[in-house]
Coordinates of C-alpha atoms in Angstrom, one line a residue:
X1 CA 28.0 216.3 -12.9
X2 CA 29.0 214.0 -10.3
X3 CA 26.7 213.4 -8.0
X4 CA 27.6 210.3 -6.5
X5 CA 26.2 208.6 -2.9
X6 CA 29.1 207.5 -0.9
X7 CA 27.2 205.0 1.4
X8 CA 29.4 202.2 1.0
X9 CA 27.0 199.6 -1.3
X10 CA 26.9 196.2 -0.3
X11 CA 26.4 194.3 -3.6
X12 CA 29.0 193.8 -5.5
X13 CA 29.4 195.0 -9.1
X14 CA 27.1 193.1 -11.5
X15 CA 28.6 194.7 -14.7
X16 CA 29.7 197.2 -16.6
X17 CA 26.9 199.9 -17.7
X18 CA 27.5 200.8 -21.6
X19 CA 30.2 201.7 -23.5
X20 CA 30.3 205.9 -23.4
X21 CA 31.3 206.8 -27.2
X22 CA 34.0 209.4 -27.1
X23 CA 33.2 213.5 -26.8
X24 CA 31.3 215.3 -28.1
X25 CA 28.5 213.7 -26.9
X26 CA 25.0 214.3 -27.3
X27 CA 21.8 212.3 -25.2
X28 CA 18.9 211.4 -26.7
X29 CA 16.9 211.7 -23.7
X30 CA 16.2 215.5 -22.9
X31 CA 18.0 218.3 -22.8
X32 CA 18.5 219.6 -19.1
X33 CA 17.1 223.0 -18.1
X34 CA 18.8 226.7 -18.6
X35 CA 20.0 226.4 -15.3
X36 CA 21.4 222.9 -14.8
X37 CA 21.0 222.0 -11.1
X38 CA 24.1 219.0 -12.0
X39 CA 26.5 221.4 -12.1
X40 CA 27.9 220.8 -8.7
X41 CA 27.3 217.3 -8.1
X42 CA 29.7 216.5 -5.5
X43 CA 30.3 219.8 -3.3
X44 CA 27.2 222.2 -4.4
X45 CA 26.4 224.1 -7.5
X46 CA 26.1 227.8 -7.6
X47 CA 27.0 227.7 -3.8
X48 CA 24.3 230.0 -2.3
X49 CA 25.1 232.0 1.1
X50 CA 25.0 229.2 4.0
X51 CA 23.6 230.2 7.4
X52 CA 25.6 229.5 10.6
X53 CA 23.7 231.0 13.4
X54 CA 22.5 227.5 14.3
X55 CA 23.6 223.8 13.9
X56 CA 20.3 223.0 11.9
X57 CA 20.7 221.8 8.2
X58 CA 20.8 225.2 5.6
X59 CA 17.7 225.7 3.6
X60 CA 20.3 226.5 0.7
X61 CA 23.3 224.2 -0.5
X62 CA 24.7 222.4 2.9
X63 CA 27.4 221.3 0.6
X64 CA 30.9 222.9 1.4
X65 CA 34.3 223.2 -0.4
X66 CA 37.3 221.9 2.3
X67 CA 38.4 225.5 2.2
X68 CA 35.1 226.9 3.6
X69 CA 35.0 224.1 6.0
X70 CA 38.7 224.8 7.9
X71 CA 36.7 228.3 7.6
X72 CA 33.7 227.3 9.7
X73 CA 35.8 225.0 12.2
X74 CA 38.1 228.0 12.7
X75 CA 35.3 230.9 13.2
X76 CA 32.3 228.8 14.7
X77 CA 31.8 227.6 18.1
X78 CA 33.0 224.4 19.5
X79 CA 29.2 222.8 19.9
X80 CA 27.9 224.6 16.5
X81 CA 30.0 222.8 14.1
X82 CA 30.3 219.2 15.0
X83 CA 26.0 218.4 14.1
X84 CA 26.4 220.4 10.0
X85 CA 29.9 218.8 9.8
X86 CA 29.0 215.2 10.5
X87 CA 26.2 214.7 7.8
X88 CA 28.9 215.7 4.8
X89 CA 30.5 212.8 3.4
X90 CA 34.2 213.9 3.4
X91 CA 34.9 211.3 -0.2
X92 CA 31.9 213.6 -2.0
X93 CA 30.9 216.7 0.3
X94 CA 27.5 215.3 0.2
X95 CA 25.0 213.8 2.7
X96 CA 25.6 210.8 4.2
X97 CA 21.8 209.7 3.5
X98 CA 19.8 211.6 1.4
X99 CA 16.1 211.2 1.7
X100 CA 13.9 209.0 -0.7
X101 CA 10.9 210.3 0.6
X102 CA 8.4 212.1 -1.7
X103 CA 8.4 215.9 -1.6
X104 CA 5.1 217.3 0.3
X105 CA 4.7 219.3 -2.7
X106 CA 5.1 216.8 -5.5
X107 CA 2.7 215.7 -7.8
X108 CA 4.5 212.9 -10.0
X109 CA 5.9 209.5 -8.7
X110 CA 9.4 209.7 -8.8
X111 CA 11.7 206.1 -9.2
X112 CA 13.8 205.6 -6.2
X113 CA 16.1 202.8 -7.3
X114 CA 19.7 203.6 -8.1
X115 CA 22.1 202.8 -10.7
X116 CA 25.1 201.2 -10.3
X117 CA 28.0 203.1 -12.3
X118 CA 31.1 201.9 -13.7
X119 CA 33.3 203.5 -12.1
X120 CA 35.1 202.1 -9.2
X121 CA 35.3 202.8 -5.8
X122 CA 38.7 203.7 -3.8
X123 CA 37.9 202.6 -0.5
X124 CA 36.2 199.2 -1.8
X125 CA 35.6 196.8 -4.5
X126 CA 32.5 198.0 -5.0
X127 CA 31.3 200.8 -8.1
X128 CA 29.9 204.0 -7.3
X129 CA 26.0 204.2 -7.3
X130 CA 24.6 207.6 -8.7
X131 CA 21.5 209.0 -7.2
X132 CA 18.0 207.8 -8.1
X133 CA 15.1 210.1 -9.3
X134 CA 13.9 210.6 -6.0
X135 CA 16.8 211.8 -4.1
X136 CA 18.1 214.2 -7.3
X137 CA 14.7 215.7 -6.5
X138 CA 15.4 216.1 -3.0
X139 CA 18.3 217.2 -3.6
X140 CA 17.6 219.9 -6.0
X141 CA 14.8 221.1 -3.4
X142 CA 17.7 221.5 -0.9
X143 CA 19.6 223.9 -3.5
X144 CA 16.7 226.0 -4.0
X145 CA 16.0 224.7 -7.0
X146 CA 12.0 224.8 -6.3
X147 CA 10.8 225.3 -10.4
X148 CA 12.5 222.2 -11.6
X149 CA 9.8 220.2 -13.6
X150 CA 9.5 217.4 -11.9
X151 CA 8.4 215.2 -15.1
X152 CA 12.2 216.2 -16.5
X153 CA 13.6 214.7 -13.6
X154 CA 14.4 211.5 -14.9
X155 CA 15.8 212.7 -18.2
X156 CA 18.0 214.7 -16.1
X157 CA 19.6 212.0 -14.4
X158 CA 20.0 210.4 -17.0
X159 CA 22.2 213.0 -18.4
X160 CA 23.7 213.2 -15.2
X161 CA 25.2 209.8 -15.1
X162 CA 25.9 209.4 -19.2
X163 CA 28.2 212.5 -18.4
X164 CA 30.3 211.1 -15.2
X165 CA 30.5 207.7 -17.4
X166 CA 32.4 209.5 -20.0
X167 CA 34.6 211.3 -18.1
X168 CA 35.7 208.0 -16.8
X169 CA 36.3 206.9 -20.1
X170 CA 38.7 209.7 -20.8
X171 CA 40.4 209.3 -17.6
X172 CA 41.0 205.6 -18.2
X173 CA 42.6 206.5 -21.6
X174 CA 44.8 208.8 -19.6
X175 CA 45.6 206.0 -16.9
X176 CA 46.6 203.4 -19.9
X177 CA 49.0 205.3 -21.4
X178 CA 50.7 206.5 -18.1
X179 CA 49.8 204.5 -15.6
X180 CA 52.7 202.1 -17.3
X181 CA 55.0 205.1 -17.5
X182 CA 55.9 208.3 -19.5
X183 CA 57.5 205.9 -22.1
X184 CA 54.9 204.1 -22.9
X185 CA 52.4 207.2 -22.7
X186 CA 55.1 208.3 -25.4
X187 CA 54.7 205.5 -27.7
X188 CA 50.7 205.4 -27.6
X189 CA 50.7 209.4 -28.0
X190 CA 53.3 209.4 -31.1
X191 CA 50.6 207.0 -32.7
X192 CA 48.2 210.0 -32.7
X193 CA 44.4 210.2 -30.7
X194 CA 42.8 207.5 -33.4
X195 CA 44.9 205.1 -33.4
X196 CA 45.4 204.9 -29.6
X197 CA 42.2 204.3 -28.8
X198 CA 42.2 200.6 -31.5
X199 CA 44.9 199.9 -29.1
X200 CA 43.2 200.6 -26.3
X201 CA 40.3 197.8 -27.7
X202 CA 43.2 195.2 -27.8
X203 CA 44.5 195.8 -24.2
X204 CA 40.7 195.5 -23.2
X205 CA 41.3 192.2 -21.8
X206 CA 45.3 192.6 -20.4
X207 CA 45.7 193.6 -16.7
X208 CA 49.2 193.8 -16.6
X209 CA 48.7 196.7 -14.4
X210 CA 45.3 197.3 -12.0
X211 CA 42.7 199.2 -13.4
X212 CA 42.3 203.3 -11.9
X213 CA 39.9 203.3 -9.0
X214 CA 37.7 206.8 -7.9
X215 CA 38.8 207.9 -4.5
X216 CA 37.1 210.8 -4.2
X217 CA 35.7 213.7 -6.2
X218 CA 34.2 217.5 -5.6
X219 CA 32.6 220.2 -8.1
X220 CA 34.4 224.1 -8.0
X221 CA 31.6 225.5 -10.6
X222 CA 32.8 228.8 -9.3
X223 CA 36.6 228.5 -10.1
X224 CA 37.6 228.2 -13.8
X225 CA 40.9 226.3 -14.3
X226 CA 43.2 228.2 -15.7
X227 CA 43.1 226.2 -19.3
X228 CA 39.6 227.5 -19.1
X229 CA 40.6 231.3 -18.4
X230 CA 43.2 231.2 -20.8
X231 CA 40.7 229.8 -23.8
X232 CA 37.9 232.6 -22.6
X233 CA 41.2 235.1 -22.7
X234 CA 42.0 234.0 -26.3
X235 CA 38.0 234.1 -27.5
X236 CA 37.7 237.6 -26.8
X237 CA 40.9 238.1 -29.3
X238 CA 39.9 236.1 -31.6
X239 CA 36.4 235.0 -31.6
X240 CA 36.5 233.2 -34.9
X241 CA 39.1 230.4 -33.6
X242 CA 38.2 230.2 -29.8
X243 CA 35.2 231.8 -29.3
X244 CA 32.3 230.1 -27.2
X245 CA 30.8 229.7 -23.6
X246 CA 33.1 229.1 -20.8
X247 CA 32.2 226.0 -19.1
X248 CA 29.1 225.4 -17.2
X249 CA 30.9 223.0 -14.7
X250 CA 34.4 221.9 -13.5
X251 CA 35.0 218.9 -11.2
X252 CA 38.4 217.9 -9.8
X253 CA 38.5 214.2 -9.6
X254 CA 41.1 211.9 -7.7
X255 CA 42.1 208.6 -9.2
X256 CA 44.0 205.8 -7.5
X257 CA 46.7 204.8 -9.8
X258 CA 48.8 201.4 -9.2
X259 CA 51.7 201.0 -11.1
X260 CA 53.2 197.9 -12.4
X261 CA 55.2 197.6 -9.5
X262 CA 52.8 198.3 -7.0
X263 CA 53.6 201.8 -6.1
X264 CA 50.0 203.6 -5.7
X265 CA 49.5 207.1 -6.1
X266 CA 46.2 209.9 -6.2
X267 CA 46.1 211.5 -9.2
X268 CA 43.9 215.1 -9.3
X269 CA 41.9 215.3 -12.5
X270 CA 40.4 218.4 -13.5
X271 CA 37.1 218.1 -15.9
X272 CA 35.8 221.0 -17.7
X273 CA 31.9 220.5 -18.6
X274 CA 31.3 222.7 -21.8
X275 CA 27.5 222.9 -23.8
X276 CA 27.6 222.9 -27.9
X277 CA 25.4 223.4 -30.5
X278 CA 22.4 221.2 -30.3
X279 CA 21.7 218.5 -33.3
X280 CA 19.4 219.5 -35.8
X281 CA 17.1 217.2 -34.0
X282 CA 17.5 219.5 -31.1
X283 CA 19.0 217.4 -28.9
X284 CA 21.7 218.3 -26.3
X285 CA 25.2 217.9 -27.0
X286 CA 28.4 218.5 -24.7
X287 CA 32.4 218.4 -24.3
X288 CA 34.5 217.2 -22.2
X289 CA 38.2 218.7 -21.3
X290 CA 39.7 215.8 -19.3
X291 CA 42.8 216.0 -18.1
X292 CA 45.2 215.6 -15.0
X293 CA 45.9 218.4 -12.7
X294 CA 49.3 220.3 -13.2
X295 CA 50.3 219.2 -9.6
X296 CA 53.4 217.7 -10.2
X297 CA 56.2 218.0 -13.4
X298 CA 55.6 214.5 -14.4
X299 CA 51.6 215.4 -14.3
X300 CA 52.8 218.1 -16.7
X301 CA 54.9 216.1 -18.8
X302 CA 52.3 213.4 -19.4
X303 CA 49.9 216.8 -21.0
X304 CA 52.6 217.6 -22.8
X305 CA 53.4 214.5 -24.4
X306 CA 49.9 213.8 -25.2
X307 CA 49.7 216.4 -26.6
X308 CA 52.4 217.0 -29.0
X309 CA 52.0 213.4 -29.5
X310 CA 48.8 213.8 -31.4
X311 CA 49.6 216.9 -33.0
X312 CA 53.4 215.5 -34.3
X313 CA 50.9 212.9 -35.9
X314 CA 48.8 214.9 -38.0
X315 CA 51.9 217.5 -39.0
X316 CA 53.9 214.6 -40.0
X317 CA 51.1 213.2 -42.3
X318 CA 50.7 209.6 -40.8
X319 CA 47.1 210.3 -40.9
X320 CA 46.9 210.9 -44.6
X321 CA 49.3 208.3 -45.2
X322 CA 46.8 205.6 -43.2
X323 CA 43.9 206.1 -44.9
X324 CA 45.8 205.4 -48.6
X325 CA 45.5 202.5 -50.4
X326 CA 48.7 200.2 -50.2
X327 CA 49.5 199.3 -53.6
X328 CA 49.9 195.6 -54.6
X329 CA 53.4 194.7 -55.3
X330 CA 53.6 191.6 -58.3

């Protein structure tokens, strides 16, 4: 789900999009088709086989994980690489410049402006801009994706880019708890999911510490994380509790943080992209597991805390005690 073009844009950010209520989330739009061509955004969906006899652009995905690309360096021949290689963006694994030119075989105009995103660039003070109409089209053609209705392709961007917006919502939650330190990640977790997030609405306007920038970002639709494979593991035993479809999508983000004191790291965020129920109305609704890699013990101890945080919360009763009426002392 995040396709994002990396071309550098030169305006600068006009404003924020919308506010992305918290998961799950449904969208009113349309509902995308069985075979989501989102699900690989960033490096490729269901990555088909990619030639390599020549240096011309694959007719299937030309999108590449960095392990298949030290691959191809290491295997191919000096002059065949260098031509395939050089149109991949290396921040998003995508084409540098996608085409906005209409498909010979399409019948129905297609926008070709972009939207502007909220989420912020690493490499600039600009946002990312998502991909119009047009170039999700093209893009899907690339794939394969040759039966997508091309009157649903609006609806499906649209999707698209309400799902990358609340994943960033998530991961700012995660950034203003511990992107001021495990304490404080401590004190807004003991106070339970609900209440966090009114204090996150005060601290809307405090920037005692810079706001998380996107550096970079690639889809692995093919590789479950192992919360994933563990959940799938525990279904099978007891279907009642966790059983359900594995996830249709996983994306591994990386988000600048900038601590207080200025040290900056990249944190690795992994997004699982799960489908629910539809409404009664029938429209679409999907989950979000966001969370930070396990790539360090502190990137552990901050899922931990969060965590037993919320769950020390609601075993402790402060929830129940909350929504009582405080009696009136004479």
């Amino acid at each position: 789900m995040g396709w994002f073009w990396a071309d550098a844009p030169a305006r600068p950010v006009a404003a924020v999009i919308a506010t992305v209520p918290p998961h799950p989330i449904s969208n009113p739009a349309a509902a995308p088709p069985p075979s989501c061509p989102m699900h690989n955004a960033s490096t490729g969906a269901t990555l088909p086989s990619i030639p390599t006899k020549s240096a011309q652009p694959p007719e299937s995905c030309p999108i590449k994980r960095p392990d298949q690309i030290q691959d191809s360096l290491a295997s191919a021949p000096p002059n065949s690489t260098s031509s395939t290689l050089s149109k991949l963006n290396p921040l998003n694994y995508m084409p540098h410049n996608l085409s906005q030119t209409r498909a010979p075989t399409q019948t129905v105009v297609l926008p070709t402006e972009r939207t502007l995103s909220s989420i912020p660039r690493g490499d600039s003070e600009v946002n990312w801009e998502y991909p119009s109409p047009q170039q999700m089209y093209n893009a899907m053609l690339r794939k394969g994706y040759d039966d997508t209705p091309q009157d649903a392709v609006e609806s499906m961007v649209a999707v698209h880019n309400f799902l990358n917006e609340g994943a960033w919502e998530e991961i700012k939650e995660w950034e203003r708890r511990f992107g001021r330190g495990l304490s404080y990640g401590l004190e807004q977790s003991l106070k339970g999911d609900a209440q966090a997030g009114v204090d996150a609405l005060r601290e809307s306007g405090i920037n005692d510490v810079p706001p998380p920038r996107l550096v970079k970002f690639h889809g692995r639709p093919g590789e479950r994380t192992p919360k994933a494979s563990i959940l799938q593991l525990l279904g099978q035993v007891y279907p009642s509790k966790f059983g359900g479809e594995p996830p249709f999508d996983r994306h591994d983000w990386y988000v600048r943080r900038t601590a207080g004191d200025g040290r900056v790291q990249d944190v690795r965020y992994v997004i699982d992209y799960y489908s629910g129920p539809p409404e009664s109305t029938g429209e679409p609704v999907f989950y979000l597991d966001v969370r930070p890699a396990v790539d360090s013990p502190k990137a552990a101890v901050e899922r931990m805390i969060r965590w037993g945080g919320d769950v020390w919360y609601r075993a402790s009763g402060a929830a129940v005690r909350g929504q009582e009426p405080r009696n009136n002392v004479q």
